[in-house]
XYZ file of C-alpha atoms in Angstrom:
492
model
C 69.045 69.158 110.620
C 67.533 69.654 113.969
C 63.956 67.411 114.189
C 61.384 69.007 117.086
C 58.331 65.990 115.691
C 57.891 63.048 116.592
C 60.016 61.082 114.083
C 57.137 58.416 113.726
C 54.873 61.585 112.653
C 57.600 62.376 109.709
C 57.213 61.470 106.399
C 59.288 58.570 104.652
C 62.841 60.364 104.151
C 65.093 58.517 102.060
C 62.469 58.894 98.762
C 63.962 58.117 95.398
C 62.747 61.674 94.977
C 62.879 63.913 97.535
C 64.203 66.922 96.616
C 66.268 69.241 99.574
C 65.096 69.882 103.011
C 64.943 73.434 105.022
C 64.472 74.964 108.216
C 63.333 77.371 109.012
C 63.276 79.207 112.525
C 60.380 82.136 112.758
C 61.059 83.469 116.386
C 61.013 87.520 114.923
C 56.985 86.684 113.129
C 53.931 87.141 115.315
C 51.350 84.564 114.299
C 48.897 87.461 112.068
C 52.079 86.620 109.578
C 51.271 83.807 109.065
C 50.389 83.936 104.941
C 53.486 85.795 104.568
C 55.793 82.766 105.898
C 53.012 80.657 103.314
C 53.604 82.716 100.233
C 57.343 81.774 101.350
C 56.241 78.792 101.628
C 54.868 78.429 97.999
C 58.106 80.011 96.141
C 60.344 77.241 97.429
C 57.753 74.458 96.422
C 57.675 76.262 93.497
C 61.562 74.882 93.117
C 60.522 71.997 94.469
C 62.236 72.015 97.689
C 61.168 70.427 100.823
C 60.310 72.604 103.628
C 59.761 72.402 107.017
C 58.876 75.781 109.059
C 60.033 75.861 113.012
C 57.971 78.522 115.114
C 59.549 78.982 118.438
C 56.629 82.090 118.989
C 53.938 79.860 119.038
C 54.604 76.608 118.952
C 53.000 75.931 115.501
C 55.705 72.954 113.474
C 54.321 73.037 110.480
C 55.963 70.685 107.267
C 55.340 71.711 103.858
C 56.910 68.038 101.192
C 56.915 68.479 97.596
C 56.315 64.494 96.805
C 55.847 65.054 92.483
C 55.604 67.909 90.670
C 53.364 71.144 92.011
C 51.673 68.482 94.666
C 52.437 69.188 97.803
C 51.351 68.155 101.733
C 51.193 70.656 103.868
C 51.234 68.632 107.450
C 50.305 71.097 110.515
C 50.089 70.665 113.914
C 49.880 72.413 117.070
C 52.393 71.161 119.886
C 54.867 71.480 122.802
C 58.429 72.446 120.914
C 60.647 69.814 121.807
C 64.710 71.133 122.538
C 66.438 68.890 123.720
C 66.033 66.307 120.436
C 68.684 66.012 118.390
C 68.091 63.458 115.351
C 70.618 65.770 112.935
C 70.873 65.196 109.140
C 73.096 67.013 106.621
C 71.709 67.951 103.167
C 73.572 68.604 99.775
C 73.689 72.276 99.123
C 76.775 71.552 96.436
C 74.142 69.768 94.230
C 72.244 72.807 94.295
C 72.019 74.314 90.502
C 70.788 76.884 88.188
C 68.291 79.201 88.777
C 68.192 77.153 92.060
C 70.147 79.101 94.070
C 69.327 82.069 94.743
C 65.933 80.831 96.492
C 68.526 78.565 98.381
C 70.784 80.771 99.804
C 68.431 82.918 101.290
C 66.115 79.987 102.712
C 70.539 78.765 103.558
C 70.297 82.421 105.137
C 67.014 81.915 106.751
C 68.057 79.335 108.989
C 71.601 79.797 108.794
C 70.201 83.140 111.802
C 68.626 81.168 113.538
C 70.379 80.946 116.383
C 68.451 79.138 119.236
C 66.855 75.786 119.775
C 64.122 77.537 121.413
C 63.076 80.468 122.812
C 65.046 82.563 124.654
C 63.687 86.122 126.631
C 66.745 88.190 126.712
C 64.684 90.691 129.301
C 64.538 88.044 132.024
C 68.452 87.937 131.021
C 68.871 91.242 132.024
C 67.427 91.331 135.036
C 69.111 89.138 136.453
C 66.439 85.516 136.591
C 67.610 83.221 137.938
C 65.547 79.949 135.910
C 66.058 81.712 132.577
C 69.607 82.207 133.024
C 70.191 78.435 134.195
C 66.788 77.494 131.433
C 69.472 79.705 128.432
C 72.667 78.378 129.924
C 71.556 75.318 128.830
C 71.070 75.201 125.285
C 73.543 74.650 122.710
C 74.190 75.138 119.284
C 74.893 72.807 116.515
C 78.073 73.996 115.128
C 78.826 71.311 112.017
C 74.523 72.726 110.676
C 75.503 76.179 111.838
C 78.407 76.939 109.746
C 77.519 74.593 106.835
C 74.216 77.154 105.743
C 76.072 80.193 106.680
C 78.986 79.892 105.317
C 76.904 78.919 101.945
C 75.039 82.227 102.080
C 77.573 84.300 102.226
C 78.923 83.233 99.427
C 76.421 86.624 97.555
C 77.467 89.826 98.742
C 74.018 90.952 97.946
C 72.230 88.607 100.157
C 74.669 90.027 103.096
C 73.672 94.025 102.323
C 70.217 93.244 102.231
C 69.716 91.378 104.709
C 72.747 91.271 107.287
C 71.954 94.813 109.101
C 74.516 95.762 108.664
C 73.975 100.152 108.951
C 74.924 101.785 105.402
C 73.072 104.962 107.341
C 75.329 107.234 109.780
C 74.883 110.721 110.736
C 77.051 113.640 109.873
C 78.341 113.494 113.434
C 80.143 110.375 112.654
C 80.457 111.096 108.590
C 82.656 113.732 110.020
C 84.369 111.670 113.262
C 86.156 108.012 110.888
C 87.562 105.541 112.947
C 90.000 102.896 112.232
C 89.104 99.257 113.118
C 92.020 95.655 113.162
C 90.174 92.368 114.023
C 92.645 90.033 114.634
C 91.482 86.190 113.666
C 92.658 82.595 113.267
C 88.706 81.013 113.418
C 84.890 81.456 113.774
C 84.447 83.101 111.100
C 80.858 84.273 111.375
C 81.583 85.142 114.981
C 83.932 87.535 113.205
C 80.816 88.176 110.762
C 78.434 89.223 114.082
C 81.144 91.942 115.200
C 81.544 93.312 111.918
C 77.960 93.592 111.422
C 78.162 95.479 114.970
C 80.675 97.781 114.250
C 80.068 98.344 111.152
C 79.734 101.918 109.539
C 80.426 103.393 106.001
C 83.024 106.419 107.393
C 84.778 103.587 109.103
C 87.375 101.644 107.726
C 88.238 98.245 108.910
C 91.453 95.766 108.725
C 91.288 92.125 108.933
C 93.952 90.523 109.925
C 93.735 86.276 109.617
C 96.515 83.506 111.557
C 98.319 82.660 108.493
C 97.850 79.241 109.664
C 94.139 79.066 110.114
C 92.204 76.827 107.873
C 91.561 77.412 103.715
C 88.129 77.953 104.172
C 88.397 80.787 106.933
C 90.495 82.564 104.418
C 88.443 82.570 101.337
C 85.284 83.756 103.144
C 87.328 86.048 104.919
C 88.275 87.476 101.837
C 84.839 87.335 100.751
C 82.661 88.957 103.458
C 85.986 91.558 102.761
C 85.173 92.024 99.314
C 81.415 93.458 100.026
C 82.448 96.141 101.251
C 84.690 99.539 99.757
C 86.307 100.127 103.456
C 87.428 96.988 104.737
C 90.382 94.877 103.451
C 92.081 92.146 104.336
C 96.025 92.917 105.854
C 99.177 93.321 103.128
C 100.679 91.318 105.218
C 99.674 87.580 107.784
C 101.106 86.625 110.483
C 101.360 83.030 111.892
C 100.394 84.579 115.125
C 101.886 83.152 117.924
C 100.543 82.767 121.623
C 102.407 85.118 123.951
C 105.345 85.762 120.858
C 106.282 88.705 118.510
C 103.755 87.802 115.470
C 101.213 88.690 117.711
C 101.923 92.320 118.064
C 103.665 92.280 114.925
C 99.808 91.312 113.516
C 99.509 95.336 114.933
C 102.041 96.579 113.712
C 101.308 95.858 109.817
C 97.225 96.796 110.248
C 98.362 100.003 111.921
C 100.865 100.729 108.789
C 98.128 100.067 106.440
C 95.685 102.218 108.028
C 97.689 104.996 107.726
C 97.963 104.579 104.619
C 94.437 104.762 103.766
C 93.154 107.959 102.057
C 90.497 108.192 104.839
C 91.406 110.713 108.290
C 90.322 109.016 110.620
C 90.619 110.160 113.806
C 91.546 107.064 115.982
C 92.409 103.613 115.921
C 90.915 101.089 118.138
C 92.694 96.859 117.707
C 89.471 94.439 118.344
C 90.270 90.401 118.822
C 87.319 88.361 117.164
C 86.188 87.004 120.509
C 85.370 90.832 121.609
C 82.377 92.615 121.515
C 81.523 96.091 122.215
C 78.958 98.200 124.930
C 78.547 101.722 122.311
C 76.921 102.290 119.680
C 79.276 103.888 117.037
C 77.480 106.979 117.703
C 78.715 106.724 121.280
C 82.030 106.032 120.506
C 82.009 108.973 118.175
C 80.861 111.284 121.120
C 83.268 110.044 123.564
C 86.960 109.680 121.376
C 86.387 113.437 121.470
C 85.704 114.037 124.461
C 88.861 112.577 124.585
C 90.611 115.504 122.379
C 93.641 113.495 120.781
C 94.657 111.243 124.243
C 94.792 107.486 124.189
C 92.808 104.844 126.614
C 95.748 102.260 127.362
C 96.108 100.270 130.577
C 99.238 100.912 132.559
C 100.265 98.306 135.617
C 103.326 98.536 137.591
C 104.804 96.839 140.818
C 104.324 93.584 141.592
C 101.987 92.888 138.706
C 104.084 93.313 135.629
C 105.452 89.960 135.310
C 108.413 91.056 134.935
C 109.948 87.724 133.902
C 108.506 88.072 130.756
C 111.050 91.067 130.021
C 114.022 90.032 131.892
C 114.776 86.975 129.785
C 114.895 86.056 126.233
C 112.176 83.958 125.292
C 113.179 82.046 121.894
C 110.194 80.277 119.451
C 110.340 75.525 119.943
C 108.729 73.599 118.482
C 106.764 70.943 121.299
C 104.625 67.977 119.709
C 104.545 70.184 116.406
C 102.843 72.908 117.101
C 105.004 76.705 117.781
C 105.245 77.900 121.758
C 107.097 80.798 123.040
C 110.345 78.903 125.033
C 112.411 81.128 127.796
C 115.938 80.071 127.745
C 116.635 82.304 130.859
C 119.384 84.171 129.401
C 119.409 87.236 130.390
C 118.324 89.698 128.959
C 119.883 93.720 127.943
C 117.837 96.547 129.688
C 116.293 98.015 127.032
C 117.470 101.111 124.171
C 116.962 104.580 125.241
C 116.768 104.099 128.784
C 112.613 103.989 128.229
C 111.084 101.934 131.213
C 108.302 99.383 131.185
C 105.139 99.056 132.490
C 102.310 96.950 131.357
C 99.445 96.848 129.988
C 96.713 95.732 128.151
C 97.553 94.005 124.410
C 94.650 96.075 123.585
C 93.270 99.738 123.706
C 92.448 103.049 121.814
C 94.474 104.998 120.316
C 94.922 108.762 118.758
C 96.113 108.625 114.576
C 98.815 110.535 116.511
C 100.200 108.153 118.457
C 99.768 105.245 115.551
C 102.283 107.720 113.127
C 104.579 108.441 116.020
C 104.348 104.200 116.651
C 104.855 103.285 112.889
C 107.734 106.873 112.310
C 109.260 107.106 115.219
C 112.713 105.883 114.842
C 113.271 105.196 118.615
C 109.806 103.233 119.120
C 111.954 101.093 116.256
C 114.590 100.111 118.298
C 112.227 99.659 120.875
C 109.840 97.190 118.810
C 113.439 95.488 117.808
C 114.703 94.857 121.670
C 110.879 93.556 121.884
C 111.100 90.633 119.347
C 112.120 88.126 121.676
C 110.331 89.149 125.066
C 106.642 86.908 125.973
C 103.852 88.415 125.441
C 105.492 92.022 124.008
C 101.938 92.905 123.195
C 101.502 93.793 126.648
C 103.959 95.707 126.552
C 104.806 98.788 124.226
C 101.519 99.989 124.303
C 101.772 100.452 127.733
C 105.603 101.503 128.043
C 104.801 104.305 125.073
C 101.773 106.072 126.645
C 103.051 106.796 130.647
C 105.343 109.515 129.617
C 105.508 109.592 134.330
C 108.170 106.748 133.207
C 109.206 107.779 129.834
C 108.966 111.861 129.461
C 111.081 111.979 127.214
C 109.687 110.038 124.460
C 106.799 112.522 124.562
C 104.613 110.412 123.570
C 101.877 111.777 121.308
C 98.423 110.953 123.534
C 100.477 110.428 126.100
C 99.000 110.525 129.752
C 101.853 111.763 132.491
C 99.767 111.006 136.013
C 100.212 107.349 138.019
C 99.600 105.004 135.278
C 97.807 102.302 138.668
C 95.250 105.255 139.915
C 93.958 106.315 135.278
C 91.031 103.880 134.883
C 90.622 102.147 131.792
C 88.078 102.118 129.633
C 89.052 100.293 125.766
C 87.968 97.163 127.272
C 86.526 95.196 129.911
C 87.727 91.143 130.228
C 87.679 89.150 133.551
C 90.843 87.940 135.340
C 91.201 84.586 137.354
C 90.550 85.106 140.715
C 89.545 88.882 140.107
C 85.312 88.546 139.985
C 83.069 85.540 138.972
C 82.589 83.435 135.242
C 79.697 81.729 134.906
C 81.110 80.355 131.768
C 84.984 78.889 131.450
C 88.410 80.282 132.393
C 90.557 79.913 128.810
C 93.898 80.931 130.025
C 92.768 82.566 133.305
C 90.346 85.418 130.692
C 86.749 84.666 131.824
C 84.983 83.659 128.674
C 82.020 84.874 129.022
C 77.874 82.405 129.625
C 74.788 83.456 129.959
C 74.453 84.644 133.993
C 77.092 86.994 133.255
C 75.264 89.758 130.652
C 73.118 91.631 134.064
C 76.230 92.944 135.528
C 78.362 93.470 131.113
C 75.209 95.635 130.404
C 75.884 98.290 133.335
C 79.581 98.610 132.707
C 81.333 100.988 131.022
C 83.882 99.882 128.640
C 84.121 100.432 125.156
C 83.645 96.556 124.513
C 83.869 93.201 126.546
C 86.417 90.187 125.637
C 85.424 87.461 125.151
C 82.741 85.414 123.645
C 82.575 81.931 122.042
C 79.611 81.317 119.967
C 79.927 77.688 120.654
C 79.743 78.343 124.982
C 76.564 78.727 125.539
C 76.049 80.754 122.881
C 72.388 82.443 124.050
C 75.011 85.238 125.523
C 75.915 86.458 122.302
C 72.512 86.610 121.455
C 71.001 88.698 124.123
C 74.068 90.545 123.997
C 73.383 91.578 120.400
C 69.913 91.638 121.305
C 71.164 94.640 123.254
C 73.451 95.830 121.735
C 70.411 96.643 119.253
C 68.019 94.337 118.657
C 68.321 90.555 116.847
C 68.178 90.994 113.064
C 64.141 89.560 111.486
C 65.998 88.241 108.357
C 63.039 87.092 106.515
C 62.150 91.312 106.710
C 65.404 91.988 104.853
C 65.662 89.291 101.877
C 64.044 91.275 98.564
C 62.266 88.357 98.162
C 59.747 89.544 101.313
C 59.423 92.231 100.667
C 57.780 92.306 97.189
C 55.046 89.699 99.315
C 52.659 91.977 101.192
C 51.793 90.825 104.639
C 48.077 91.113 106.060
C 48.354 91.863 109.327
C 44.582 90.680 110.174
C 45.102 87.550 108.782
C 44.461 84.142 111.652
């Protein structure tokens, strides 16, 4: 756990009678809520825990330590927080027993939602303030600490539903226009959870595909999360996803097939990676998709940018130093079946229900899918080829586009490819992983989603996106235990 005090001013940490310590970030509190904070401390002290409060708003640090029995030592001092201090301890949460467990989960959750190591003014970031962006870009996150406490807290579905700002009340318009989503993920449970929380509505349906080779802890935690909601499920078949390989496309097809079998009559399907984040609310999506009126939103690229070498040769899976990868055999590939002309596009898009039915049930599409099995990045060719009927009129694709693929706007996802625009984060496989400096122009984009973010790369970027999108949740105020405590707004 990160210290913000001079270690010399701290009480001994290795005493025999020492209990557990939890750090609470109160950046969502106002000073007049101090009485409420004290009540939270007292509740925890009754359970014989040590607590440390970090108040990033008022720069007050309060340390309450339960030394023995009912004795409480209170240490309070006003000082400037030093975010560069990096003394880190791990605490044995697995030792929490019996009646203490519920409070431990709550308190761990409070720490888990404390993303920022010091105050950040996202409002200034949105305005493009260079000094605030520079300062915020240097703020990191203790990912090991974050994983430990966040995953501990998510053992309780009740805590998720009560405390995590999932939206359960939706408009009648949203109820009448359910949307199906798939999320393809292979790491970072907590980032995926933030994405799900942002797009979740009880009227929609969600298919989560976990890479078969991902860690057992990721599988367990995603399944635990999905079990908390009636309309979130794990794909019936999980693929061992290989970068640029057919298994990536098969994962999408698995979710498509599963979603068609549900009893929710969803209108559109949107496939997402785990590192994306929405730019539009669910209600905005509904209004936009109604305007689409059954049309798909799929990127189309022809000409020199098609990367024809990806589908003119046969590719095979090879084992390179114990890692499966795609390898070009340079063996010429036969033309696609049914006189289909290839169009390139993104792996992600917005698909009408009729389009999804067409993909799953039309025999010509199944033959084409079979042909795609040994090319490079088939997920970047299938949707665009089927959708752009100017080149494939004979397919009569539902919701297809008859115009020039290269002149059609594509609004499903915004991403930056290397060489086309600057990136304040880092480049990964020629795609920008956005940083804080990208936020001012991201929030101006017309697209539905933005791809991509890494939670542990300039985490303030994702935090500010969350604040802009719907407001960062004040975790304290959502806890059932907190709701029973009355705040005295006049206290100082």
